[in-house]
CSV table of C-alpha atoms and ligand atoms in Angstrom, one decimal:
chain,number,residue,atom,x,y,z
I,781,UNK,CA,38.9,22.0,17.1
I,782,UNK,CA,37.2,19.9,14.5
I,783,UNK,CA,37.6,16.7,16.6
I,784,UNK,CA,36.2,18.5,19.6
I,785,UNK,CA,33.1,19.5,17.7
I,786,UNK,CA,32.6,16.0,16.3
I,787,UNK,CA,33.0,14.6,19.8
I,788,UNK,CA,30.4,17.0,21.1
I,789,UNK,CA,28.1,16.3,18.3
I,790,UNK,CA,28.2,12.6,18.7
I,791,UNK,CA,27.7,13.0,22.4
I,792,UNK,CA,24.6,15.0,21.7
I,793,UNK,CA,23.4,12.5,19.1
I,794,UNK,CA,23.7,9.6,21.5
I,795,UNK,CA,22.0,11.3,24.4
I,796,UNK,CA,18.7,10.2,25.6
I,797,UNK,CA,17.4,13.7,25.0
I,798,UNK,CA,17.9,13.5,21.3
I,799,UNK,CA,16.2,10.1,21.1
I,800,UNK,CA,13.2,11.5,22.8
I,801,UNK,CA,13.2,14.7,20.6
I,802,UNK,CA,14.5,13.8,17.2
I,803,UNK,CA,16.3,16.6,15.3
I,804,UNK,CA,17.4,16.9,11.7
I,805,UNK,CA,20.9,15.9,12.8
I,806,UNK,CA,19.6,12.8,14.4
I,807,UNK,CA,17.8,11.9,11.2
I,808,UNK,CA,21.0,12.3,9.2
I,809,UNK,CA,22.5,9.3,10.9
I,810,UNK,CA,20.1,7.2,8.9
I,811,UNK,CA,21.9,8.1,5.7
I,812,UNK,CA,25.5,7.5,6.8
I,813,UNK,CA,25.5,4.4,4.5
I,814,UNK,CA,26.7,5.2,1.1
I,815,UNK,CA,23.9,4.8,-1.4
I,816,UNK,CA,24.5,4.3,-5.1
I,817,UNK,CA,24.9,7.7,-6.7
I,818,UNK,CA,22.2,7.0,-9.3
I,819,UNK,CA,19.1,4.9,-9.5
I,820,UNK,CA,17.5,3.3,-12.5
I,821,UNK,CA,14.2,5.0,-13.0
I,822,UNK,CA,11.3,4.0,-15.3
I,823,UNK,CA,8.5,6.4,-15.8
I,824,UNK,CA,6.8,5.1,-18.9
I,825,UNK,CA,6.1,1.8,-20.5
I,826,UNK,CA,7.4,3.0,-23.9
I,827,UNK,CA,10.7,4.7,-23.0
I,828,UNK,CA,13.7,2.9,-21.6
I,829,UNK,CA,14.6,3.4,-18.0
I,830,UNK,CA,17.2,6.1,-17.1
I,831,UNK,CA,19.9,6.4,-14.5
I,832,UNK,CA,19.0,9.4,-12.3
I,833,UNK,CA,20.4,11.2,-9.3
I,834,UNK,CA,18.3,11.7,-6.2
I,835,UNK,CA,17.9,15.4,-7.0
I,836,UNK,CA,16.5,14.5,-10.5
I,837,UNK,CA,14.2,11.9,-8.9
I,838,UNK,CA,12.9,14.4,-6.3
I,839,UNK,CA,12.2,16.8,-9.2
I,840,UNK,CA,10.2,14.1,-11.0
I,841,UNK,CA,8.1,13.7,-7.9
I,842,UNK,CA,7.5,17.4,-7.5
I,843,UNK,CA,6.4,17.5,-11.2
I,844,UNK,CA,3.8,14.9,-10.3
I,845,UNK,CA,5.4,12.2,-12.5
I,846,UNK,CA,5.0,8.7,-11.1
I,847,UNK,CA,7.9,6.3,-11.6
I,848,UNK,CA,9.3,2.9,-10.7
I,849,UNK,CA,12.8,2.7,-9.3
I,850,UNK,CA,13.8,-0.6,-10.9
I,851,UNK,CA,17.5,-0.6,-9.7
I,852,UNK,CA,17.0,-3.7,-7.6
I,853,UNK,CA,14.5,-5.5,-9.9
I,854,UNK,CA,15.5,-4.7,-13.4
I,855,UNK,CA,14.6,-8.2,-14.5
I,856,UNK,CA,11.1,-8.4,-13.0
I,857,UNK,CA,8.8,-9.7,-15.7
I,858,UNK,CA,6.0,-12.2,-16.1
I,859,UNK,CA,6.7,-15.9,-15.7
I,860,UNK,CA,4.2,-17.7,-17.9
I,861,UNK,CA,3.8,-20.8,-15.6
I,862,UNK,CA,2.6,-18.6,-12.8
I,863,UNK,CA,-0.2,-16.7,-14.5
I,864,UNK,CA,-2.4,-19.5,-15.9
I,865,UNK,CA,-5.4,-18.4,-13.9
I,866,UNK,CA,-5.2,-14.8,-14.8
I,867,UNK,CA,-7.8,-14.6,-17.6
I,868,UNK,CA,-10.8,-16.0,-15.8
I,869,UNK,CA,-12.8,-14.1,-13.2
I,870,UNK,CA,-16.4,-14.5,-12.1
I,871,UNK,CA,-18.8,-12.3,-14.0
I,872,UNK,CA,-21.2,-12.0,-11.1
I,873,UNK,CA,-21.1,-12.0,-7.3
I,874,UNK,CA,-21.9,-15.5,-5.9
I,875,UNK,CA,-21.3,-15.1,-2.2
I,876,UNK,CA,-23.5,-12.2,-1.1
I,877,UNK,CA,-24.8,-14.1,2.0
I,878,UNK,CA,-21.3,-14.8,3.2
I,879,UNK,CA,-20.2,-11.2,2.5
I,880,UNK,CA,-23.1,-9.4,4.1
I,881,UNK,CA,-22.1,-9.8,7.8
I,882,UNK,CA,-18.6,-8.7,7.1
I,883,UNK,CA,-19.8,-5.6,5.5
I,884,UNK,CA,-22.4,-5.0,8.2
I,885,UNK,CA,-19.7,-5.0,10.8
I,886,UNK,CA,-17.5,-2.3,9.2
I,887,UNK,CA,-17.3,1.0,11.2
I,888,UNK,CA,-16.0,4.4,10.4
I,889,UNK,CA,-15.0,4.9,14.1
I,890,UNK,CA,-12.1,2.4,13.8
I,891,UNK,CA,-10.9,4.0,10.6
I,892,UNK,CA,-11.0,7.4,12.2
I,893,UNK,CA,-9.1,6.4,15.3
I,894,UNK,CA,-6.5,4.5,13.4
I,895,UNK,CA,-5.9,7.3,10.9
I,896,UNK,CA,-5.6,9.8,13.7
I,897,UNK,CA,-2.7,8.0,15.2
I,898,UNK,CA,-1.2,7.0,11.9
I,899,UNK,CA,-1.2,10.6,10.6
I,900,UNK,CA,0.3,11.9,13.8
I,901,UNK,CA,3.7,10.4,13.1
I,902,UNK,CA,5.8,13.3,11.9
I,903,UNK,CA,6.3,11.5,8.6
I,904,UNK,CA,6.2,7.9,7.5
I,905,UNK,CA,9.0,8.4,5.0
I,906,UNK,CA,10.5,4.9,4.5
I,907,UNK,CA,14.1,5.9,5.5
I,908,UNK,CA,13.3,7.7,8.7
I,909,UNK,CA,13.0,6.4,12.2
I,910,UNK,CA,9.4,7.7,12.2
I,911,UNK,CA,8.7,5.5,9.2
I,912,UNK,CA,10.0,2.6,11.1
I,913,UNK,CA,8.0,3.5,14.3
I,914,UNK,CA,4.8,3.9,12.3
I,915,UNK,CA,5.3,0.5,10.8
I,916,UNK,CA,5.8,-1.0,14.3
I,917,UNK,CA,2.6,0.6,15.4
I,918,UNK,CA,0.7,-0.7,12.4
I,919,UNK,CA,2.1,-4.1,12.9
I,920,UNK,CA,1.0,-4.1,16.5
I,921,UNK,CA,-2.6,-3.2,15.5
I,922,UNK,CA,-2.7,-6.0,12.9
I,923,UNK,CA,-1.1,-8.6,15.2
I,924,UNK,CA,-3.4,-7.8,18.0
I,925,UNK,CA,-6.5,-8.5,15.8
I,926,UNK,CA,-5.1,-11.8,14.5
I,927,UNK,CA,-3.7,-12.9,17.8
I,928,UNK,CA,-6.3,-15.5,18.7
I,929,UNK,CA,-6.8,-17.1,15.3
I,930,UNK,CA,-4.4,-19.9,14.5
I,931,UNK,CA,-4.9,-19.8,10.7
I,932,UNK,CA,-3.9,-16.2,10.4
I,933,UNK,CA,-0.3,-15.1,10.4
I,934,UNK,CA,1.1,-11.6,10.5
I,935,UNK,CA,4.7,-11.0,9.5
I,936,UNK,CA,7.2,-8.2,8.8
I,937,UNK,CA,8.7,-8.3,5.3
I,938,UNK,CA,12.1,-6.7,5.7
I,939,UNK,CA,13.8,-4.5,3.1
I,940,UNK,CA,17.2,-2.9,2.8
I,941,UNK,CA,15.8,0.1,4.7
I,942,UNK,CA,14.3,0.4,8.2
I,943,UNK,CA,10.5,0.5,7.4
I,944,UNK,CA,9.3,-3.0,6.7
I,945,UNK,CA,6.2,-4.1,4.8
I,946,UNK,CA,3.5,-6.0,6.6
I,947,UNK,CA,1.8,-9.2,5.3
I,948,UNK,CA,-1.2,-10.7,7.1
I,949,UNK,CA,-2.4,-14.0,5.7
I,950,UNK,CA,-5.5,-16.2,6.2
I,951,UNK,CA,-4.6,-19.8,5.4
I,952,UNK,CA,-7.1,-21.5,3.1
I,953,UNK,CA,-9.2,-24.5,4.0
I,954,UNK,CA,-8.4,-26.2,0.7
I,955,UNK,CA,-4.8,-27.5,0.7
I,956,UNK,CA,-4.8,-27.9,-3.1
I,957,UNK,CA,-5.2,-24.1,-3.4
I,958,UNK,CA,-2.4,-23.4,-0.9
I,959,UNK,CA,-0.1,-21.8,-3.5
I,960,UNK,CA,-2.7,-19.5,-4.9
I,961,UNK,CA,-3.3,-16.2,-3.2
I,962,UNK,CA,-5.6,-13.2,-3.3
I,963,UNK,CA,-4.1,-9.9,-2.2
I,964,UNK,CA,-5.6,-6.7,-1.0
I,965,UNK,CA,-3.0,-3.9,-0.6
I,966,UNK,CA,-2.2,-0.3,0.4
I,967,UNK,CA,1.0,1.6,1.2
I,968,UNK,CA,2.0,2.8,4.6
I,969,UNK,CA,4.7,5.3,3.8
I,970,UNK,CA,4.2,9.0,3.2
I,971,UNK,CA,6.4,11.8,1.8
I,972,UNK,CA,6.7,15.6,1.8
I,973,UNK,CA,7.8,16.4,-1.7
I,974,UNK,CA,9.5,19.6,-0.6
I,975,UNK,CA,11.5,18.1,2.2
I,976,UNK,CA,11.4,14.4,1.7
I,977,UNK,CA,13.5,13.4,4.7
I,978,UNK,CA,12.5,15.9,7.4
I,979,UNK,CA,9.3,17.6,6.3
I,980,UNK,CA,6.0,17.0,8.1
I,981,UNK,CA,4.1,14.5,6.1
I,982,UNK,CA,0.8,13.3,7.8
I,983,UNK,CA,-0.2,11.4,4.6
I,984,UNK,CA,-3.7,11.1,5.9
I,985,UNK,CA,-5.1,10.5,2.5
I,986,UNK,CA,-1.9,9.2,0.8
I,987,UNK,CA,-2.0,6.5,1.8
I,988,UNK,CA,-3.2,6.6,5.4
I,989,UNK,CA,-6.7,6.3,4.1
I,990,UNK,CA,-6.0,3.1,2.1
I,991,UNK,CA,-4.1,1.7,5.1
I,992,UNK,CA,-7.0,2.1,7.5
I,993,UNK,CA,-9.5,1.1,4.9
I,994,UNK,CA,-8.0,-2.3,4.4
I,995,UNK,CA,-7.2,-2.6,8.1
I,996,UNK,CA,-10.9,-2.2,8.8
I,997,UNK,CA,-11.8,-4.8,6.1
I,998,UNK,CA,-9.3,-7.1,7.7
I,999,UNK,CA,-10.6,-6.5,11.2
I,1000,UNK,CA,-14.2,-7.3,10.2
I,1001,UNK,CA,-13.1,-10.5,8.4
I,1002,UNK,CA,-11.0,-11.7,11.4
I,1003,UNK,CA,-13.6,-10.9,14.1
I,1004,UNK,CA,-16.4,-12.5,12.2
I,1005,UNK,CA,-14.6,-15.7,11.5
I,1006,UNK,CA,-13.7,-15.5,7.8
I,1007,UNK,CA,-12.0,-18.7,6.7
I,1008,UNK,CA,-11.3,-18.7,3.0
I,1009,UNK,CA,-10.9,-21.7,0.6
I,1010,UNK,CA,-7.7,-20.3,-0.9
I,1011,UNK,CA,-5.3,-18.0,1.0
I,1012,UNK,CA,-6.1,-14.3,1.3
I,1013,UNK,CA,-3.5,-11.8,2.2
I,1014,UNK,CA,-3.5,-8.1,3.2
I,1015,UNK,CA,-0.4,-6.2,2.4
I,1016,UNK,CA,0.8,-2.8,3.7
I,1017,UNK,CA,3.8,-1.8,1.6
I,1018,UNK,CA,6.8,0.3,2.5
I,1019,UNK,CA,8.4,2.8,0.1
I,1020,UNK,CA,5.7,3.2,-2.5
I,1021,UNK,CA,6.6,6.9,-2.7
I,1022,UNK,CA,10.2,6.0,-3.6
I,1023,UNK,CA,9.2,4.2,-6.8
I,1024,UNK,CA,7.3,1.2,-5.6
I,1025,UNK,CA,10.3,-0.3,-3.9
I,1026,UNK,CA,8.5,-2.3,-1.2
I,1027,UNK,CA,5.9,-3.9,-3.4
I,1028,UNK,CA,8.6,-4.8,-6.0
I,1029,UNK,CA,10.5,-6.6,-3.3
I,1030,UNK,CA,7.4,-8.5,-2.3
I,1031,UNK,CA,6.2,-9.3,-5.8
I,1032,UNK,CA,9.7,-10.5,-6.8
I,1033,UNK,CA,9.9,-12.7,-3.7
I,1034,UNK,CA,6.6,-14.3,-4.5
I,1035,UNK,CA,7.6,-14.9,-8.1
I,1036,UNK,CA,10.9,-16.5,-7.0
I,1037,UNK,CA,9.0,-18.8,-4.7
I,1038,UNK,CA,6.7,-19.8,-7.5
I,1039,UNK,CA,3.5,-18.4,-5.9
I,1040,UNK,CA,0.5,-17.9,-8.1
I,1041,UNK,CA,-1.2,-14.6,-7.4
I,1042,UNK,CA,-4.8,-14.9,-8.5
I,1043,UNK,CA,-5.6,-11.2,-8.1
I,1044,UNK,CA,-4.2,-8.1,-6.4
I,1045,UNK,CA,-6.3,-5.1,-5.5
I,1046,UNK,CA,-4.6,-1.8,-4.5
I,1047,UNK,CA,-6.3,0.9,-2.4
I,1048,UNK,CA,-4.3,4.1,-2.6
I,1049,UNK,CA,-6.3,7.2,-1.5
I,1050,UNK,CA,-9.8,6.4,-0.5
I,1051,UNK,CA,-10.9,9.4,1.7
I,1052,UNK,CA,-11.3,12.5,-0.5
I,1053,UNK,CA,-14.5,13.3,-2.3
I,1054,UNK,CA,-13.9,15.1,-5.6
I,1055,UNK,CA,-16.0,18.0,-6.7
I,1056,UNK,CA,-17.9,15.8,-9.2
I,1057,UNK,CA,-19.7,14.0,-6.4
I,1058,UNK,CA,-19.0,10.8,-4.5
I,1059,UNK,CA,-17.8,8.0,-6.6
I,1060,UNK,CA,-15.3,5.1,-6.6
I,1061,UNK,CA,-12.6,5.6,-9.2
I,1062,UNK,CA,-11.8,2.3,-11.0
I,1063,UNK,CA,-8.5,2.7,-12.8
I,1064,UNK,CA,-8.5,1.3,-16.3
I,1065,UNK,CA,-4.9,1.9,-17.5
I,1066,UNK,CA,-2.0,-0.4,-16.7
I,1067,UNK,CA,-4.3,-2.9,-15.0
I,1068,UNK,CA,-5.7,-6.3,-15.9
I,1069,UNK,CA,-8.8,-5.7,-17.9
I,1070,UNK,CA,-10.7,-8.8,-16.8
I,1071,UNK,CA,-9.9,-8.3,-13.1
I,1072,UNK,CA,-11.0,-4.7,-13.5
I,1073,UNK,CA,-14.3,-6.0,-15.0
I,1074,UNK,CA,-14.8,-8.1,-11.9
I,1075,UNK,CA,-13.9,-5.1,-9.7
I,1076,UNK,CA,-16.7,-3.1,-11.3
I,1077,UNK,CA,-19.1,-6.0,-10.5
I,1078,UNK,CA,-17.9,-5.8,-6.9
I,1079,UNK,CA,-18.6,-2.0,-6.7
I,1080,UNK,CA,-22.1,-2.6,-8.3
I,1081,UNK,CA,-22.8,-5.3,-5.8
I,1082,UNK,CA,-21.4,-4.2,-2.6
I,1083,UNK,CA,-20.9,-0.4,-2.6
I,1084,UNK,CA,-23.7,2.2,-2.2
I,1085,UNK,CA,-22.1,4.5,-4.7
I,1086,UNK,CA,-21.2,4.2,-8.4
I,1087,UNK,CA,-17.9,3.7,-10.0
I,1088,UNK,CA,-16.4,6.0,-12.6
I,1089,UNK,CA,-13.6,4.8,-14.9
I,1090,UNK,CA,-10.4,6.8,-14.7
I,1091,UNK,CA,-6.7,6.6,-15.7
I,1092,UNK,CA,-3.8,7.3,-13.5
I,1093,UNK,CA,-0.8,6.8,-15.7
I,1094,UNK,CA,2.3,4.6,-15.5
I,1095,UNK,CA,3.4,3.1,-12.2
I,1096,UNK,CA,0.9,5.2,-10.2
I,1097,UNK,CA,0.7,2.7,-7.3
I,1098,UNK,CA,1.8,-0.7,-6.0
I,1099,UNK,CA,-0.6,-2.7,-8.3
I,1100,UNK,CA,2.0,-1.8,-11.0
I,1101,UNK,CA,4.7,-4.0,-9.3
I,1102,UNK,CA,2.4,-7.0,-9.5
I,1103,UNK,CA,1.5,-6.3,-13.0
I,1104,UNK,CA,5.1,-6.1,-14.0
I,1105,UNK,CA,5.6,-9.5,-12.4
I,1106,UNK,CA,2.8,-10.8,-14.6
I,1107,UNK,CA,0.0,-11.0,-12.0
I,1108,UNK,CA,-3.5,-9.6,-12.5
I,1109,UNK,CA,-3.9,-6.4,-10.5
I,1110,UNK,CA,-6.5,-3.7,-10.2
I,1111,UNK,CA,-6.8,-0.4,-8.4
I,1112,UNK,CA,-9.6,1.6,-6.7
I,1113,UNK,CA,-9.1,5.3,-6.0
I,1114,UNK,CA,-11.2,8.0,-4.2
I,1115,UNK,CA,-12.4,9.8,-7.4
I,1116,UNK,CA,-11.6,10.4,-11.0
I,1117,UNK,CA,-7.8,10.8,-10.9
I,1118,UNK,CA,-8.0,14.5,-11.9
I,1119,UNK,CA,-10.4,15.2,-9.1
I,1120,UNK,CA,-8.3,13.6,-6.4
I,1121,UNK,CA,-6.8,15.2,-3.3
I,1122,UNK,CA,-4.4,18.0,-4.3
I,1123,UNK,CA,-2.9,18.3,-0.9
I,1124,UNK,CA,-1.0,15.0,-1.1
I,1125,UNK,CA,2.8,15.0,-0.6
I,1126,UNK,CA,2.6,18.1,1.6
I,1127,UNK,CA,2.1,18.9,5.2
I,1128,UNK,CA,-1.6,19.7,4.3
I,1129,UNK,CA,-2.6,16.1,3.6
I,1130,UNK,CA,-4.6,16.0,6.8
I,1131,UNK,CA,-7.6,14.1,8.2
I,1132,UNK,CA,-10.0,17.0,8.3
I,1133,UNK,CA,-10.3,16.9,4.5
I,1134,UNK,CA,-11.4,13.3,4.4
I,1135,UNK,CA,-14.7,11.4,4.6
I,1136,UNK,CA,-14.8,8.2,6.6
I,1137,UNK,CA,-18.1,7.2,5.1
I,1138,UNK,CA,-16.4,7.4,1.7
I,1139,UNK,CA,-13.6,5.2,3.0
I,1140,UNK,CA,-16.1,2.7,4.2
I,1141,UNK,CA,-17.4,2.2,0.6
I,1142,UNK,CA,-13.9,1.0,-0.4
I,1143,UNK,CA,-13.7,-1.3,2.6
I,1144,UNK,CA,-17.0,-2.9,1.4
I,1145,UNK,CA,-15.5,-3.4,-2.1
I,1146,UNK,CA,-12.3,-4.8,-0.6
I,1147,UNK,CA,-14.3,-7.3,1.6
I,1148,UNK,CA,-16.4,-8.4,-1.4
I,1149,UNK,CA,-13.3,-8.8,-3.6
I,1150,UNK,CA,-11.5,-10.9,-1.0
I,1151,UNK,CA,-14.4,-13.1,-0.1
I,1152,UNK,CA,-15.6,-13.8,-3.7
I,1153,UNK,CA,-12.1,-14.6,-5.0
I,1154,UNK,CA,-11.3,-16.7,-2.0
I,1155,UNK,CA,-13.5,-19.4,-3.5
I,1156,UNK,CA,-12.4,-21.6,-6.3
I,1157,UNK,CA,-15.6,-21.1,-8.3
K,2026,NAG,C1,-9.7,-11.8,-20.5
K,2026,NAG,O1,-10.4,-13.0,-20.7
K,2026,NAG,C2,-10.5,-13.5,-22.0
K,2026,NAG,C3,-11.4,-14.7,-22.1
K,2026,NAG,O2,-11.3,-15.5,-20.9
K,2026,NAG,C4,-9.2,-13.7,-22.6
K,2026,NAG,O3,-9.2,-14.1,-23.9
K,2026,NAG,C5,-8.4,-12.4,-22.5
K,2026,NAG,O4,-7.0,-12.7,-22.9
K,2026,NAG,C6,-8.3,-11.9,-21.1
K,2026,NAG,N1,-7.7,-10.6,-21.1
K,2026,NAG,C7,-6.7,-10.3,-20.2
K,2026,NAG,C8,-6.2,-8.9,-20.3
K,2026,NAG,O5,-6.3,-11.1,-19.4
K,2027,NAG,C1,-18.7,-6.5,14.9
K,2027,NAG,O1,-18.5,-7.9,15.2
K,2027,NAG,C2,-18.0,-8.1,16.5
K,2027,NAG,C3,-17.7,-9.6,16.5
K,2027,NAG,O2,-18.8,-10.4,16.0
K,2027,NAG,C4,-19.0,-7.7,17.5
K,2027,NAG,O3,-18.4,-7.9,18.8
K,2027,NAG,C5,-19.2,-6.2,17.4
K,2027,NAG,O4,-20.2,-5.8,18.3
K,2027,NAG,C6,-19.7,-5.9,15.9
K,2027,NAG,N1,-19.8,-4.5,15.8
K,2027,NAG,C7,-20.7,-3.9,15.0
K,2027,NAG,C8,-20.7,-2.4,14.9
K,2027,NAG,O5,-21.5,-4.5,14.3
């Protein structure tokens, strides 16, 4: 009897019908690999990491506590030889003429269309087939843009799970700066905190908004011939919601290859306007102070709205992985942290609550940041 049921079930699971219409049973196949029972979780800079079960970790997320899952990268820490440039950033914008056409070319329509498709995936949970499909779609969009330019490469950065991260890179014109890189990032995965693996999770704001914001910045740079002095990269991370897993893999890989990351700017949630009016939240805790000072200059110079300082706590997005690896990182967010979108991590994180004009302001800042820091001086 038992065998008969199993045989029937596996027949159903392998049928073309199930592939076309995924069911919870179909999703379960993703988890047939045994995972470690407990993960090493850090949720504060001051207290030691703790081994926790998946249930405990899910409870942490529902309580709104951000954490880093450091199971695979317990040793990630600054390497002094790689951070020599960290302290010095320009105190003013020097390349406004170069930046202007890139900003002038940004559109809200592209961001809208991309976000519509991206948030239509049932979820972008990193361990689901939908998460892998959405990554494929995003990779296709990025590759298509970069197709005709020989000094831009787009690659999949593979992880232990199906959803890969994506890295698009402009090679620099100055070979002596080849090992230095400026990074603009966002995360592509989403999560439903009540039903992490199966629940509907449009993730329009978190972080579909950041994803399409930096995609639009990237598009404008590509289509208008941006060719930096030092390499500039755009990163779309997998598995941010699971404790910054994707960005930790990438940061640790860069460190092991001896790369010098000059600066990293994270865009996580750029679409929701808080009730205190339209501002750009510049995060001031767990970031590089000097880079954050430069980021404020970028907002003042290139955005049409003001910034407001805000704090978001420990490990609140992927910039924290770069910081842990000793690289200067900074973070822009849609509003003061307390005013940010309360629908995230639910099925209600939808596009209709967002402003594309607001997102465009972040795209301007991202473009300014990338272009200004792509120059040696
Ligand atoms: C910021 O820059 C100053 C002077 O260049 C340096 O002394 C300081 O250590 C830097 N701070 C950080 C957080 O890097
Ligand atoms: C943006 O730039 C591209 C390439 O130069 C051009 O074809 C397009 O018309 C521009 N769009 C806008 C809205 O400026």
